[in-house]
Amino acid sequence: MANDNLAGSAKKFEGSAESAFGTVTGNRSAEFKGDAKRIVGAAQEAFGKAEDYVCDSIDSVKTEINTKPVQSVLIAMGIGFVLGKIFRL
């Protein structure tokens, strides 16, 4: 899970460096490629953070289900009943 965070951060840093190099040398192509890498890196890093958040949430739900199995079953039945009433054909 941390792979996306690390790879995104590295790509973001690499893009920033390439963009700065392009700015200093006047190479517009390198500047734009660097900006694109930076944006892709930021997106990858955000995806990694979202993935970590979802995995942590799933782990906390599993813990709650294991510590309170009866309440979990009753809640699941209630949700199923309500969804059945909503989507009845």
PDB file of C-alpha atoms in Angstrom:
ATOM      1  CA  MET A   1       0.000   0.000   0.000  1.00  0.00           C
ATOM      2  CA  ALA A   2       2.817   2.386   0.776  1.00  0.00           C
ATOM      3  CA  ASN A   3       4.213   1.665  -2.700  1.00  0.00           C
ATOM      4  CA  ASP A   4       1.858   4.150  -4.357  1.00  0.00           C
ATOM      5  CA  ASN A   5       2.660   6.790  -1.753  1.00  0.00           C
ATOM      6  CA  LEU A   6       6.408   6.381  -2.189  1.00  0.00           C
ATOM      7  CA  ALA A   7       6.330   6.044  -5.968  1.00  0.00           C
ATOM      8  CA  GLY A   8       4.028   9.056  -6.243  1.00  0.00           C
ATOM      9  CA  SER A   9       6.263  11.167  -4.024  1.00  0.00           C
ATOM     10  CA  ALA A  10       9.342  10.151  -5.997  1.00  0.00           C
ATOM     11  CA  LYS A  11       7.655  10.885  -9.322  1.00  0.00           C
ATOM     12  CA  LYS A  12       6.420  14.222  -8.009  1.00  0.00           C
ATOM     13  CA  PHE A  13       9.940  15.156  -6.888  1.00  0.00           C
ATOM     14  CA  GLU A  14      11.450  13.995 -10.184  1.00  0.00           C
ATOM     15  CA  GLY A  15       8.890  16.032 -12.124  1.00  0.00           C
ATOM     16  CA  SER A  16       9.584  19.132 -10.062  1.00  0.00           C
ATOM     17  CA  ALA A  17      13.321  18.775 -10.653  1.00  0.00           C
ATOM     18  CA  GLU A  18      12.850  18.220 -14.379  1.00  0.00           C
ATOM     19  CA  SER A  19      10.513  21.193 -14.634  1.00  0.00           C
ATOM     20  CA  ALA A  20      12.966  23.412 -12.769  1.00  0.00           C
ATOM     21  CA  PHE A  21      15.781  22.225 -15.033  1.00  0.00           C
ATOM     22  CA  GLY A  22      13.654  23.043 -18.077  1.00  0.00           C
ATOM     23  CA  THR A  23      12.885  26.491 -16.698  1.00  0.00           C
ATOM     24  CA  VAL A  24      16.541  27.256 -15.986  1.00  0.00           C
ATOM     25  CA  THR A  25      17.786  26.036 -19.359  1.00  0.00           C
ATOM     26  CA  GLY A  26      14.873  27.481 -21.309  1.00  0.00           C
ATOM     27  CA  ASN A  27      13.856  24.019 -22.552  1.00  0.00           C
ATOM     28  CA  ARG A  28      10.040  24.260 -22.693  1.00  0.00           C
ATOM     29  CA  SER A  29       9.681  20.582 -23.569  1.00  0.00           C
ATOM     30  CA  ALA A  30      11.531  19.466 -20.431  1.00  0.00           C
ATOM     31  CA  GLU A  31       9.551  21.961 -18.375  1.00  0.00           C
ATOM     32  CA  PHE A  32       6.217  20.618 -19.604  1.00  0.00           C
ATOM     33  CA  LYS A  33       7.305  16.978 -19.231  1.00  0.00           C
ATOM     34  CA  GLY A  34       8.384  17.749 -15.678  1.00  0.00           C
ATOM     35  CA  ASP A  35       5.050  19.380 -14.915  1.00  0.00           C
ATOM     36  CA  ALA A  36       3.238  16.341 -16.313  1.00  0.00           C
ATOM     37  CA  LYS A  37       5.334  13.957 -14.175  1.00  0.00           C
ATOM     38  CA  ARG A  38       4.677  16.102 -11.118  1.00  0.00           C
ATOM     39  CA  ILE A  39       0.926  15.981 -11.714  1.00  0.00           C
ATOM     40  CA  VAL A  40       0.956  12.213 -12.310  1.00  0.00           C
ATOM     41  CA  GLY A  41       3.041  11.756  -9.152  1.00  0.00           C
ATOM     42  CA  ALA A  42       0.618  13.838  -7.113  1.00  0.00           C
ATOM     43  CA  ALA A  43      -2.306  11.769  -8.419  1.00  0.00           C
ATOM     44  CA  GLN A  44      -0.514   8.514  -7.648  1.00  0.00           C
ATOM     45  CA  GLU A  45       0.325   9.737  -4.157  1.00  0.00           C
ATOM     46  CA  ALA A  46      -3.317  10.732  -3.555  1.00  0.00           C
ATOM     47  CA  PHE A  47      -4.449   7.312  -4.784  1.00  0.00           C
ATOM     48  CA  GLY A  48      -2.041   5.654  -2.351  1.00  0.00           C
ATOM     49  CA  LYS A  49      -3.375   7.715   0.542  1.00  0.00           C
ATOM     50  CA  ALA A  50      -6.969   6.869  -0.403  1.00  0.00           C
ATOM     51  CA  GLU A  51      -6.064   3.194  -0.659  1.00  0.00           C
ATOM     52  CA  ASP A  52      -4.477   3.293   2.802  1.00  0.00           C
ATOM     53  CA  TYR A  53      -7.557   5.004   4.229  1.00  0.00           C
ATOM     54  CA  VAL A  54      -9.914   2.406   2.736  1.00  0.00           C
ATOM     55  CA  CYS A  55      -7.774  -0.478   4.004  1.00  0.00           C
ATOM     56  CA  ASP A  56      -7.670   1.035   7.488  1.00  0.00           C
ATOM     57  CA  SER A  57     -11.448   1.486   7.423  1.00  0.00           C
ATOM     58  CA  ILE A  58     -11.963  -2.124   6.366  1.00  0.00           C
ATOM     59  CA  ASP A  59      -9.709  -3.303   9.177  1.00  0.00           C
ATOM     60  CA  SER A  60     -11.671  -1.299  11.751  1.00  0.00           C
ATOM     61  CA  VAL A  61     -14.975  -2.697  10.428  1.00  0.00           C
ATOM     62  CA  LYS A  62     -13.588  -6.248  10.657  1.00  0.00           C
ATOM     63  CA  THR A  63     -12.529  -5.589  14.244  1.00  0.00           C
ATOM     64  CA  GLU A  64     -15.995  -4.305  15.145  1.00  0.00           C
ATOM     65  CA  ILE A  65     -17.647  -7.312  13.512  1.00  0.00           C
ATOM     66  CA  ASN A  66     -15.388  -9.722  15.392  1.00  0.00           C
ATOM     67  CA  THR A  67     -15.990  -8.022  18.747  1.00  0.00           C
ATOM     68  CA  LYS A  68     -19.782  -7.598  18.281  1.00  0.00           C
ATOM     69  CA  PRO A  69     -21.029 -10.395  16.004  1.00  0.00           C
ATOM     70  CA  VAL A  70     -24.703 -10.375  17.081  1.00  0.00           C
ATOM     71  CA  GLN A  71     -25.113  -6.634  16.648  1.00  0.00           C
ATOM     72  CA  SER A  72     -23.346  -6.849  13.273  1.00  0.00           C
ATOM     73  CA  VAL A  73     -25.735  -9.528  12.013  1.00  0.00           C
ATOM     74  CA  LEU A  74     -28.757  -7.542  13.185  1.00  0.00           C
ATOM     75  CA  ILE A  75     -27.487  -4.389  11.487  1.00  0.00           C
ATOM     76  CA  ALA A  76     -26.818  -6.317   8.263  1.00  0.00           C
ATOM     77  CA  MET A  77     -30.328  -7.790   8.380  1.00  0.00           C
ATOM     78  CA  GLY A  78     -31.833  -4.345   8.933  1.00  0.00           C
ATOM     79  CA  ILE A  79     -29.899  -2.887   6.006  1.00  0.00           C
ATOM     80  CA  GLY A  80     -30.956  -5.817   3.819  1.00  0.00           C
ATOM     81  CA  PHE A  81     -34.600  -5.328   4.814  1.00  0.00           C
ATOM     82  CA  VAL A  82     -34.531  -1.601   4.040  1.00  0.00           C
ATOM     83  CA  LEU A  83     -32.776  -2.137   0.706  1.00  0.00           C
ATOM     84  CA  GLY A  84     -35.293  -4.858  -0.152  1.00  0.00           C
ATOM     85  CA  LYS A  85     -38.169  -2.453   0.509  1.00  0.00           C
ATOM     86  CA  ILE A  86     -36.505   0.310  -1.527  1.00  0.00           C
ATOM     87  CA  PHE A  87     -35.643  -1.847  -4.552  1.00  0.00           C
ATOM     88  CA  ARG A  88     -38.701  -4.079  -4.554  1.00  0.00           C
ATOM     89  CA  LEU A  89     -39.739  -4.973  -8.086  1.00  0.00           C
TER      90      LEU A  89
END
